[in-house]
XYZ file of C-alpha atoms in Angstrom:
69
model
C 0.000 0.000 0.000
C 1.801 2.828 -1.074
C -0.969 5.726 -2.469
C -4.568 7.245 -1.126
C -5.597 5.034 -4.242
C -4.500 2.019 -2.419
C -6.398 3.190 0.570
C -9.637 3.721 -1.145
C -9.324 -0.130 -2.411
C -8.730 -1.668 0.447
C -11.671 0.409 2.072
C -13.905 -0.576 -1.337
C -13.037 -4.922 -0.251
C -15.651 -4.208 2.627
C -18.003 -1.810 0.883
C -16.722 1.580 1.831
C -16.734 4.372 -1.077
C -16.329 7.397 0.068
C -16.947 10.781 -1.925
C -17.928 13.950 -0.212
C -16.492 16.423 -2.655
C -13.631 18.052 -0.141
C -10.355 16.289 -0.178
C -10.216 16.895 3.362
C -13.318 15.544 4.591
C -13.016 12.311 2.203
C -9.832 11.933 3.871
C -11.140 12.520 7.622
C -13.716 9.884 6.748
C -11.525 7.334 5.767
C -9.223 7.646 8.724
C -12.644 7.291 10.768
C -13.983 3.927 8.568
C -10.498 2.616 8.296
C -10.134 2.704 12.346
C -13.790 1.171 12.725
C -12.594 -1.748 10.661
C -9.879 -2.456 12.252
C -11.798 -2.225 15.823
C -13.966 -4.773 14.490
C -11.507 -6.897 13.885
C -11.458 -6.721 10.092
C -8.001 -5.394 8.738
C -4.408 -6.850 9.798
C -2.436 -4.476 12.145
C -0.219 -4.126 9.232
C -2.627 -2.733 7.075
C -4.430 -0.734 9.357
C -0.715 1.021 10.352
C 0.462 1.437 6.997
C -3.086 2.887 5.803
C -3.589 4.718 8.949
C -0.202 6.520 8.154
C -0.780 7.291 4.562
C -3.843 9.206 5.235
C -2.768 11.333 8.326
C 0.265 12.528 5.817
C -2.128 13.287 3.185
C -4.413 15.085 5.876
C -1.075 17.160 7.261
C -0.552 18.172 3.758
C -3.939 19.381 3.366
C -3.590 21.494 6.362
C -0.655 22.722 5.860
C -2.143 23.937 2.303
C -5.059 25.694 3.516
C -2.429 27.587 6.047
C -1.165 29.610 3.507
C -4.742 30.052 1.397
């Protein structure tokens, strides 16, 4: 797993598409599906991790581009 693409598959293998039209917000609700999936016991610590990190960078980034808008 290596992209937000990657993210948005693994999240599509248990039924989760998410599109709210705000890069930020689709991001903020995958961090919350992908860390109710692995609560219920669905996703590997591994993949959970490696997602979980992918998307808080891509959520810093975001952040740190509305600072300067």
């Amino acid at each position: 797993m290596n992209t937000i693409y990657d993210v948005q598959q693994l999240l599509k293998k248990y039924g989760t598409i998410i599109y709210l039209g705000e890069r930020l917000a689709d991001l903020e609700m995958m961090e919350s599906e992908l860390i109710e999936l692995y609560k219920s016991q669905l996703l590997e610590p591994r993949d959970f991790q490696t997602a979980l990190l992918l998307l808080r960078h891509e959520i810093q980034i975001e952040h740190d581009k509305r600072k300067f808008y």
